[in-house]
Amino acid sequence: TLISATDTLARIAGERIVVSLGSGDSESEAEQVAYGLSVGTADDRVAALDETVGKMSGRGYPVWIGGTARQVRRLAASRADGWNCWNAPVGQFATWVSEARAARFESARAAERFTCSWGGLALVAETEREATEKWERLAGDTTRTDVIRGGPEQVADALRSYAQAGADWIVLGLLDSAN
């Protein structure tokens, strides 16, 4: 089962493990169907997530919940050790962090540490211009704003804004790390 496998991994990895769970969304639906898993309603998935978090909590490793749906964020704040937000704009992320921390304060776990993280994609090049050229070659769509891109300074500034908005951790996927 998931818990047995995670417990084994935790014995091997020690404090280097963070378990992150989610309820699934429209982006993961095709993958779930391909593996023969039932998609279910959002309420069904959140209920299953709640049950799983309850079973995995207190086993010696942090359990985070990932997702941006309101009920998922509230579940993270009240039941998990942390919350991961994927790819929200910095203003939206700041609002959600504030809401999550307020909900945590009202929960039975108010005194326990609650970690907020932001995850997203970035394309980094030597200069902002090179990053734009690389982006145009890779994606062709210069209007997309959901990928941080630029030279090291621009990317660092963007990531700093997420830290200032409340991210304790940043999980960054680098696009095209080739020179």
PDB file of C-alpha atoms in Angstrom:
ATOM      1  CA  THR A   1       0.000   0.000   0.000  1.00  0.00           C
ATOM      2  CA  LEU A   2       0.966   3.653  -0.230  1.00  0.00           C
ATOM      3  CA  ILE A   3       1.551   3.918   3.509  1.00  0.00           C
ATOM      4  CA  SER A   4       3.756   0.808   3.713  1.00  0.00           C
ATOM      5  CA  ALA A   5       5.838   1.955   0.747  1.00  0.00           C
ATOM      6  CA  THR A   6       6.196   5.447   2.209  1.00  0.00           C
ATOM      7  CA  ASP A   7       7.144   4.087   5.633  1.00  0.00           C
ATOM      8  CA  THR A   8       9.860   1.971   3.984  1.00  0.00           C
ATOM      9  CA  LEU A   9      11.142   4.937   2.007  1.00  0.00           C
ATOM     10  CA  ALA A  10      11.187   7.031   5.188  1.00  0.00           C
ATOM     11  CA  ARG A  11      13.320   4.411   6.947  1.00  0.00           C
ATOM     12  CA  ILE A  12      15.812   4.644   4.078  1.00  0.00           C
ATOM     13  CA  ALA A  13      15.696   8.402   3.493  1.00  0.00           C
ATOM     14  CA  GLY A  14      15.348   9.524   7.086  1.00  0.00           C
ATOM     15  CA  GLU A  15      14.604  13.232   7.374  1.00  0.00           C
ATOM     16  CA  ARG A  16      15.079  13.769   3.629  1.00  0.00           C
ATOM     17  CA  ILE A  17      11.501  12.827   2.748  1.00  0.00           C
ATOM     18  CA  VAL A  18       8.450  15.021   2.315  1.00  0.00           C
ATOM     19  CA  VAL A  19       5.233  13.293   1.280  1.00  0.00           C
ATOM     20  CA  SER A  20       3.058  15.378  -1.000  1.00  0.00           C
ATOM     21  CA  LEU A  21      -0.479  14.295  -1.769  1.00  0.00           C
ATOM     22  CA  GLY A  22      -3.240  15.793  -3.860  1.00  0.00           C
ATOM     23  CA  SER A  23      -6.783  15.176  -4.977  1.00  0.00           C
ATOM     24  CA  GLY A  24      -6.132  15.261  -8.715  1.00  0.00           C
ATOM     25  CA  ASP A  25      -7.583  17.715 -11.178  1.00  0.00           C
ATOM     26  CA  SER A  26      -8.496  18.041 -14.828  1.00  0.00           C
ATOM     27  CA  GLU A  27      -4.822  17.965 -15.817  1.00  0.00           C
ATOM     28  CA  SER A  28      -4.305  14.553 -14.199  1.00  0.00           C
ATOM     29  CA  GLU A  29      -7.571  13.016 -15.407  1.00  0.00           C
ATOM     30  CA  ALA A  30      -6.127  11.442 -18.576  1.00  0.00           C
ATOM     31  CA  GLU A  31      -3.332   9.835 -16.569  1.00  0.00           C
ATOM     32  CA  GLN A  32      -5.774   8.407 -14.020  1.00  0.00           C
ATOM     33  CA  VAL A  33      -7.997   6.989 -16.751  1.00  0.00           C
ATOM     34  CA  ALA A  34      -4.959   5.491 -18.525  1.00  0.00           C
ATOM     35  CA  TYR A  35      -4.083   3.586 -15.336  1.00  0.00           C
ATOM     36  CA  GLY A  36      -7.660   2.409 -14.896  1.00  0.00           C
ATOM     37  CA  LEU A  37      -8.346   4.609 -11.897  1.00  0.00           C
ATOM     38  CA  SER A  38     -11.708   6.145 -11.234  1.00  0.00           C
ATOM     39  CA  VAL A  39     -11.699   9.926 -11.479  1.00  0.00           C
ATOM     40  CA  GLY A  40     -14.716  10.529  -9.246  1.00  0.00           C
ATOM     41  CA  THR A  41     -16.133  13.890  -8.288  1.00  0.00           C
ATOM     42  CA  ALA A  42     -14.073  16.645  -6.690  1.00  0.00           C
ATOM     43  CA  ASP A  43     -15.856  16.001  -3.381  1.00  0.00           C
ATOM     44  CA  ASP A  44     -15.050  12.265  -3.586  1.00  0.00           C
ATOM     45  CA  ARG A  45     -11.391  12.985  -4.317  1.00  0.00           C
ATOM     46  CA  VAL A  46     -11.077  15.490  -1.460  1.00  0.00           C
ATOM     47  CA  ALA A  47     -12.732  13.026   0.939  1.00  0.00           C
ATOM     48  CA  ALA A  48     -10.242  10.327  -0.134  1.00  0.00           C
ATOM     49  CA  LEU A  49      -7.391  12.808   0.295  1.00  0.00           C
ATOM     50  CA  ASP A  50      -8.621  13.701   3.785  1.00  0.00           C
ATOM     51  CA  GLU A  51      -8.734  10.017   4.731  1.00  0.00           C
ATOM     52  CA  THR A  52      -5.243   9.383   3.353  1.00  0.00           C
ATOM     53  CA  VAL A  53      -3.757  12.404   5.122  1.00  0.00           C
ATOM     54  CA  GLY A  54      -5.321  11.197   8.369  1.00  0.00           C
ATOM     55  CA  LYS A  55      -3.711   7.767   7.964  1.00  0.00           C
ATOM     56  CA  MET A  56      -0.286   9.145   6.976  1.00  0.00           C
ATOM     57  CA  SER A  57       0.012  11.932   9.541  1.00  0.00           C
ATOM     58  CA  GLY A  58       2.111  11.328  12.627  1.00  0.00           C
ATOM     59  CA  ARG A  59       4.238   8.589  11.048  1.00  0.00           C
ATOM     60  CA  GLY A  60       7.529  10.473  11.324  1.00  0.00           C
ATOM     61  CA  TYR A  61       7.570  12.369   8.053  1.00  0.00           C
ATOM     62  CA  PRO A  62       5.919  15.588   6.949  1.00  0.00           C
ATOM     63  CA  VAL A  63       2.766  15.266   4.850  1.00  0.00           C
ATOM     64  CA  TRP A  64       2.005  18.128   2.505  1.00  0.00           C
ATOM     65  CA  ILE A  65      -1.026  18.645   0.312  1.00  0.00           C
ATOM     66  CA  GLY A  66      -0.743  20.123  -3.150  1.00  0.00           C
ATOM     67  CA  GLY A  67      -3.560  21.873  -4.938  1.00  0.00           C
ATOM     68  CA  THR A  68      -5.252  25.172  -5.482  1.00  0.00           C
ATOM     69  CA  ALA A  69      -8.940  24.332  -5.045  1.00  0.00           C
ATOM     70  CA  ARG A  70     -10.353  26.122  -1.997  1.00  0.00           C
ATOM     71  CA  GLN A  71     -11.387  22.935  -0.200  1.00  0.00           C
ATOM     72  CA  VAL A  72      -7.936  21.412  -0.810  1.00  0.00           C
ATOM     73  CA  ARG A  73      -6.171  24.494   0.553  1.00  0.00           C
ATOM     74  CA  ARG A  74      -8.379  24.445   3.663  1.00  0.00           C
ATOM     75  CA  LEU A  75      -7.724  20.734   4.153  1.00  0.00           C
ATOM     76  CA  ALA A  76      -3.986  21.374   3.927  1.00  0.00           C
ATOM     77  CA  ALA A  77      -4.197  24.149   6.503  1.00  0.00           C
ATOM     78  CA  SER A  78      -6.196  22.107   8.975  1.00  0.00           C
ATOM     79  CA  ARG A  79      -4.713  18.614   8.573  1.00  0.00           C
ATOM     80  CA  ALA A  80      -1.318  18.631   6.829  1.00  0.00           C
ATOM     81  CA  ASP A  81       2.192  19.799   7.641  1.00  0.00           C
ATOM     82  CA  GLY A  82       2.401  21.891   4.503  1.00  0.00           C
ATOM     83  CA  TRP A  83       0.791  23.064   1.306  1.00  0.00           C
ATOM     84  CA  ASN A  84       2.241  23.270  -2.202  1.00  0.00           C
ATOM     85  CA  CYS A  85       0.793  25.609  -4.793  1.00  0.00           C
ATOM     86  CA  TRP A  86       1.663  24.925  -8.404  1.00  0.00           C
ATOM     87  CA  ASN A  87       2.101  27.799 -10.796  1.00  0.00           C
ATOM     88  CA  ALA A  88      -0.111  30.526  -9.354  1.00  0.00           C
ATOM     89  CA  PRO A  89       0.754  34.151 -10.061  1.00  0.00           C
ATOM     90  CA  VAL A  90       2.539  35.791  -7.139  1.00  0.00           C
ATOM     91  CA  GLY A  91      -0.441  37.956  -6.094  1.00  0.00           C
ATOM     92  CA  GLN A  92      -2.802  34.987  -6.030  1.00  0.00           C
ATOM     93  CA  PHE A  93      -0.225  32.914  -4.171  1.00  0.00           C
ATOM     94  CA  ALA A  94       0.167  35.642  -1.526  1.00  0.00           C
ATOM     95  CA  THR A  95      -3.594  35.742  -0.984  1.00  0.00           C
ATOM     96  CA  TRP A  96      -3.809  31.968  -0.673  1.00  0.00           C
ATOM     97  CA  VAL A  97      -0.865  31.837   1.752  1.00  0.00           C
ATOM     98  CA  SER A  98      -2.586  34.410   3.964  1.00  0.00           C
ATOM     99  CA  GLU A  99      -5.839  32.443   3.864  1.00  0.00           C
ATOM    100  CA  ALA A 100      -4.043  29.154   4.589  1.00  0.00           C
ATOM    101  CA  ARG A 101      -2.107  30.570   7.522  1.00  0.00           C
ATOM    102  CA  ALA A 102      -5.312  32.111   8.947  1.00  0.00           C
ATOM    103  CA  ALA A 103      -7.121  28.775   8.583  1.00  0.00           C
ATOM    104  CA  ARG A 104      -4.178  27.026  10.243  1.00  0.00           C
ATOM    105  CA  PHE A 105      -4.356  29.449  13.157  1.00  0.00           C
ATOM    106  CA  GLU A 106      -8.018  28.445  13.646  1.00  0.00           C
ATOM    107  CA  SER A 107      -7.310  24.707  13.439  1.00  0.00           C
ATOM    108  CA  ALA A 108      -6.455  22.144  16.095  1.00  0.00           C
ATOM    109  CA  ARG A 109      -2.877  22.136  14.722  1.00  0.00           C
ATOM    110  CA  ALA A 110      -2.384  25.899  15.150  1.00  0.00           C
ATOM    111  CA  ALA A 111       0.780  25.521  17.222  1.00  0.00           C
ATOM    112  CA  GLU A 112       2.482  23.207  14.729  1.00  0.00           C
ATOM    113  CA  ARG A 113       4.708  24.421  11.909  1.00  0.00           C
ATOM    114  CA  PHE A 114       2.937  24.824   8.562  1.00  0.00           C
ATOM    115  CA  THR A 115       5.081  25.068   5.440  1.00  0.00           C
ATOM    116  CA  CYS A 116       3.909  26.834   2.297  1.00  0.00           C
ATOM    117  CA  SER A 117       5.659  26.199  -0.992  1.00  0.00           C
ATOM    118  CA  TRP A 118       5.275  27.424  -4.541  1.00  0.00           C
ATOM    119  CA  GLY A 119       6.175  25.332  -7.546  1.00  0.00           C
ATOM    120  CA  GLY A 120       6.489  26.282 -11.160  1.00  0.00           C
ATOM    121  CA  LEU A 121       8.541  26.190 -14.319  1.00  0.00           C
ATOM    122  CA  ALA A 122      11.432  28.400 -15.395  1.00  0.00           C
ATOM    123  CA  LEU A 123      13.553  28.912 -18.442  1.00  0.00           C
ATOM    124  CA  VAL A 124      16.913  30.501 -17.708  1.00  0.00           C
ATOM    125  CA  ALA A 125      19.528  31.703 -20.175  1.00  0.00           C
ATOM    126  CA  GLU A 126      22.607  33.933 -19.968  1.00  0.00           C
ATOM    127  CA  THR A 127      20.523  37.025 -20.713  1.00  0.00           C
ATOM    128  CA  GLU A 128      16.872  37.995 -20.842  1.00  0.00           C
ATOM    129  CA  ARG A 129      17.101  38.280 -24.634  1.00  0.00           C
ATOM    130  CA  GLU A 130      18.576  34.775 -24.981  1.00  0.00           C
ATOM    131  CA  ALA A 131      15.826  33.420 -22.750  1.00  0.00           C
ATOM    132  CA  THR A 132      13.182  35.047 -24.954  1.00  0.00           C
ATOM    133  CA  GLU A 133      14.776  33.588 -28.089  1.00  0.00           C
ATOM    134  CA  LYS A 134      14.997  30.145 -26.496  1.00  0.00           C
ATOM    135  CA  TRP A 135      11.368  30.394 -25.382  1.00  0.00           C
ATOM    136  CA  GLU A 136      10.244  31.303 -28.883  1.00  0.00           C
ATOM    137  CA  ARG A 137      12.122  28.264 -30.286  1.00  0.00           C
ATOM    138  CA  LEU A 138      10.690  25.900 -27.671  1.00  0.00           C
ATOM    139  CA  ALA A 139       7.152  27.143 -27.169  1.00  0.00           C
ATOM    140  CA  GLY A 140       6.409  29.535 -29.985  1.00  0.00           C
ATOM    141  CA  ASP A 141       3.805  31.218 -27.771  1.00  0.00           C
ATOM    142  CA  THR A 142       5.265  34.432 -26.424  1.00  0.00           C
ATOM    143  CA  THR A 143       2.008  35.401 -24.696  1.00  0.00           C
ATOM    144  CA  ARG A 144       2.194  32.660 -22.055  1.00  0.00           C
ATOM    145  CA  THR A 145       2.917  34.040 -18.630  1.00  0.00           C
ATOM    146  CA  ASP A 146       2.939  30.811 -16.622  1.00  0.00           C
ATOM    147  CA  VAL A 147       6.675  30.156 -17.066  1.00  0.00           C
ATOM    148  CA  ILE A 148       9.276  32.322 -15.382  1.00  0.00           C
ATOM    149  CA  ARG A 149      11.900  33.178 -17.959  1.00  0.00           C
ATOM    150  CA  GLY A 150      14.893  35.427 -18.299  1.00  0.00           C
ATOM    151  CA  GLY A 151      18.482  35.804 -17.321  1.00  0.00           C
ATOM    152  CA  PRO A 152      19.662  34.815 -13.847  1.00  0.00           C
ATOM    153  CA  GLU A 153      18.755  38.199 -12.358  1.00  0.00           C
ATOM    154  CA  GLN A 154      15.201  38.225 -13.744  1.00  0.00           C
ATOM    155  CA  VAL A 155      14.539  34.668 -12.594  1.00  0.00           C
ATOM    156  CA  ALA A 156      16.019  35.363  -9.154  1.00  0.00           C
ATOM    157  CA  ASP A 157      13.842  38.473  -8.813  1.00  0.00           C
ATOM    158  CA  ALA A 158      10.720  36.477  -9.751  1.00  0.00           C
ATOM    159  CA  LEU A 159      11.557  33.744  -7.236  1.00  0.00           C
ATOM    160  CA  ARG A 160      12.307  36.321  -4.549  1.00  0.00           C
ATOM    161  CA  SER A 161       8.808  37.709  -5.032  1.00  0.00           C
ATOM    162  CA  TYR A 162       7.363  34.278  -4.170  1.00  0.00           C
ATOM    163  CA  ALA A 163       9.516  34.099  -1.051  1.00  0.00           C
ATOM    164  CA  GLN A 164       8.275  37.564  -0.050  1.00  0.00           C
ATOM    165  CA  ALA A 165       4.698  36.376  -0.699  1.00  0.00           C
ATOM    166  CA  GLY A 166       5.142  33.587   1.854  1.00  0.00           C
ATOM    167  CA  ALA A 167       6.888  30.650   0.156  1.00  0.00           C
ATOM    168  CA  ASP A 168       9.043  28.763   2.637  1.00  0.00           C
ATOM    169  CA  TRP A 169      10.187  26.498  -0.191  1.00  0.00           C
ATOM    170  CA  ILE A 170      10.254  26.906  -3.954  1.00  0.00           C
ATOM    171  CA  VAL A 171      10.013  23.824  -6.169  1.00  0.00           C
ATOM    172  CA  LEU A 172      11.331  24.771  -9.585  1.00  0.00           C
ATOM    173  CA  GLY A 173      11.265  22.734 -12.772  1.00  0.00           C
ATOM    174  CA  LEU A 174      13.821  23.969 -15.260  1.00  0.00           C
ATOM    175  CA  LEU A 175      12.876  23.890 -18.919  1.00  0.00           C
ATOM    176  CA  ASP A 176      15.645  23.140 -21.394  1.00  0.00           C
ATOM    177  CA  SER A 177      18.694  23.157 -19.201  1.00  0.00           C
ATOM    178  CA  ALA A 178      20.915  22.745 -22.281  1.00  0.00           C
ATOM    179  CA  ASN A 179      23.257  25.606 -23.106  1.00  0.00           C
TER     180      ASN A 179
END
